[in-house]
Amino acid sequence: MRQVVYALQFRGQAAPVEGQEGILAATTSSPSAAITTTIGGSGLSTTIAPVAGSDARFESRVTMTGEQAFKEEGTITFGEGNRLRFSTLGEGYLGPCAGPKLSAGAVMWKLDDGES
């Protein structure tokens, strides 16, 4: 299997699944982009510029297993027919952060399968 390295900024939403308590469905996408990070005297700056290419799609199902813990499984599709399937390794964390409308979290995924 070849190594895949990428950096994308996915945008979208996660919403409760109707009739299924504690389960969220996340759907996001990201256009092809060039991400540049520059470190200088004034600190860190980042630019994200669109480039020619297709979108990547991210879809997952998040099951809350505690007040701030969850398990997740989903797919990331790159263009047509290139897909990674993943699931949570252990549990993820989701909790409050400094921004009033934001949450902070962390999760580690394992690759379950892929297609290209």
Short mmCIF file of C-alpha atoms in Angstrom, two decimals:
data_model
loop_
_atom_site.label_atom_id
_atom_site.label_comp_id
_atom_site.label_asym_id
_atom_site.label_seq_id
_atom_site.Cartn_x
_atom_site.Cartn_y
_atom_site.Cartn_z
CA MET A 1 0.00 0.00 0.00
CA ARG A 2 1.36 3.42 -0.87
CA GLN A 3 1.60 6.16 1.72
CA VAL A 4 -0.87 9.04 1.27
CA VAL A 5 0.05 12.44 2.69
CA TYR A 6 -2.40 15.33 2.45
CA ALA A 7 -3.48 18.53 4.17
CA LEU A 8 -6.97 19.84 3.46
CA GLN A 9 -9.39 22.19 5.18
CA PHE A 10 -12.75 20.45 5.35
CA ARG A 11 -15.85 22.56 5.94
CA GLY A 12 -19.36 21.38 6.58
CA GLN A 13 -21.49 20.36 9.49
CA ALA A 14 -22.38 17.63 11.93
CA ALA A 15 -25.97 17.20 13.00
CA PRO A 16 -27.88 14.79 15.22
CA VAL A 17 -29.37 11.79 13.42
CA GLU A 18 -33.13 11.98 13.86
CA GLY A 19 -34.48 9.31 16.19
CA GLN A 20 -31.00 8.09 17.24
CA GLU A 21 -29.88 9.64 20.52
CA GLY A 22 -26.18 10.40 20.83
CA ILE A 23 -25.38 9.89 17.14
CA LEU A 24 -24.19 12.63 14.80
CA ALA A 25 -23.75 12.53 11.02
CA ALA A 26 -20.91 14.69 9.69
CA THR A 27 -20.71 15.78 6.06
CA THR A 28 -17.92 18.06 4.89
CA SER A 29 -15.90 18.80 1.77
CA SER A 30 -12.67 20.46 0.75
CA PRO A 31 -11.58 21.81 -2.61
CA SER A 32 -8.12 21.06 -3.95
CA ALA A 33 -5.82 23.59 -2.31
CA ALA A 34 -2.26 24.71 -1.77
CA ILE A 35 -1.57 25.32 1.92
CA THR A 36 1.46 27.45 2.75
CA THR A 37 2.72 28.02 6.28
CA THR A 38 5.34 30.71 6.88
CA ILE A 39 7.21 31.29 10.13
CA GLY A 40 8.80 34.68 10.56
CA GLY A 41 9.65 37.39 13.06
CA SER A 42 5.98 38.20 13.63
CA GLY A 43 5.06 34.56 14.20
CA LEU A 44 3.08 32.16 12.08
CA SER A 45 0.98 32.88 8.99
CA THR A 46 -0.92 30.48 6.79
CA THR A 47 -2.57 30.86 3.40
CA ILE A 48 -4.92 28.43 1.73
CA ALA A 49 -5.30 28.99 -2.00
CA PRO A 50 -7.58 27.05 -4.34
CA VAL A 51 -5.90 25.09 -7.12
CA ALA A 52 -7.31 23.19 -10.11
CA GLY A 53 -8.69 19.79 -9.21
CA SER A 54 -11.63 17.97 -7.67
CA ASP A 55 -13.11 18.15 -4.19
CA ALA A 56 -12.54 15.70 -1.37
CA ARG A 57 -15.61 14.56 0.59
CA PHE A 58 -15.66 13.51 4.23
CA GLU A 59 -18.61 11.66 5.74
CA SER A 60 -18.73 10.07 9.15
CA ARG A 61 -20.99 8.77 11.86
CA VAL A 62 -20.09 9.85 15.40
CA THR A 63 -21.47 7.89 18.34
CA MET A 64 -21.13 9.62 21.70
CA THR A 65 -19.98 7.05 24.27
CA GLY A 66 -19.79 9.46 27.22
CA GLU A 67 -20.20 13.14 28.03
CA GLN A 68 -17.02 14.02 26.10
CA ALA A 69 -16.02 10.69 24.48
CA PHE A 70 -16.99 9.27 21.10
CA LYS A 71 -16.33 6.63 18.48
CA GLU A 72 -16.37 7.45 14.77
CA GLU A 73 -16.37 5.65 11.46
CA GLY A 74 -16.50 7.06 7.98
CA THR A 75 -15.01 7.64 4.56
CA ILE A 76 -12.90 10.25 2.84
CA THR A 77 -13.34 10.29 -0.94
CA PHE A 78 -10.69 11.93 -3.12
CA GLY A 79 -12.02 12.59 -6.63
CA GLU A 80 -13.75 9.66 -8.33
CA GLY A 81 -13.29 6.18 -6.86
CA ASN A 82 -10.41 6.95 -4.47
CA ARG A 83 -11.66 6.26 -0.98
CA LEU A 84 -10.32 5.67 2.52
CA ARG A 85 -12.47 4.01 5.18
CA PHE A 86 -11.52 4.72 8.79
CA SER A 87 -12.65 4.13 12.34
CA THR A 88 -11.63 5.41 15.76
CA LEU A 89 -8.68 3.81 17.48
CA GLY A 90 -9.88 3.80 21.09
CA GLU A 91 -12.10 6.82 21.76
CA GLY A 92 -12.03 10.43 20.66
CA TYR A 93 -12.49 13.47 22.90
CA LEU A 94 -14.76 16.48 22.31
CA GLY A 95 -15.14 19.29 24.84
CA PRO A 96 -15.28 23.03 25.39
CA CYS A 97 -12.63 25.49 24.26
CA ALA A 98 -11.94 29.22 24.50
CA GLY A 99 -14.19 30.15 21.54
CA PRO A 100 -17.85 30.50 22.57
CA LYS A 101 -19.23 28.73 19.47
CA LEU A 102 -16.41 26.20 19.09
CA SER A 103 -15.39 22.86 20.55
CA ALA A 104 -11.95 21.31 20.90
CA GLY A 105 -11.21 17.68 20.35
CA ALA A 106 -8.84 14.96 19.31
CA VAL A 107 -9.22 11.59 17.66
CA MET A 108 -6.90 8.98 16.24
CA TRP A 109 -8.16 6.91 13.32
CA LYS A 110 -7.07 3.62 11.89
CA LEU A 111 -7.33 2.85 8.21
CA ASP A 112 -9.81 0.02 7.73
CA ASP A 113 -9.85 -0.20 3.93
CA GLY A 114 -9.24 1.80 0.79
CA GLU A 115 -9.92 1.91 -2.93
CA SER A 116 -8.15 3.60 -5.81
#
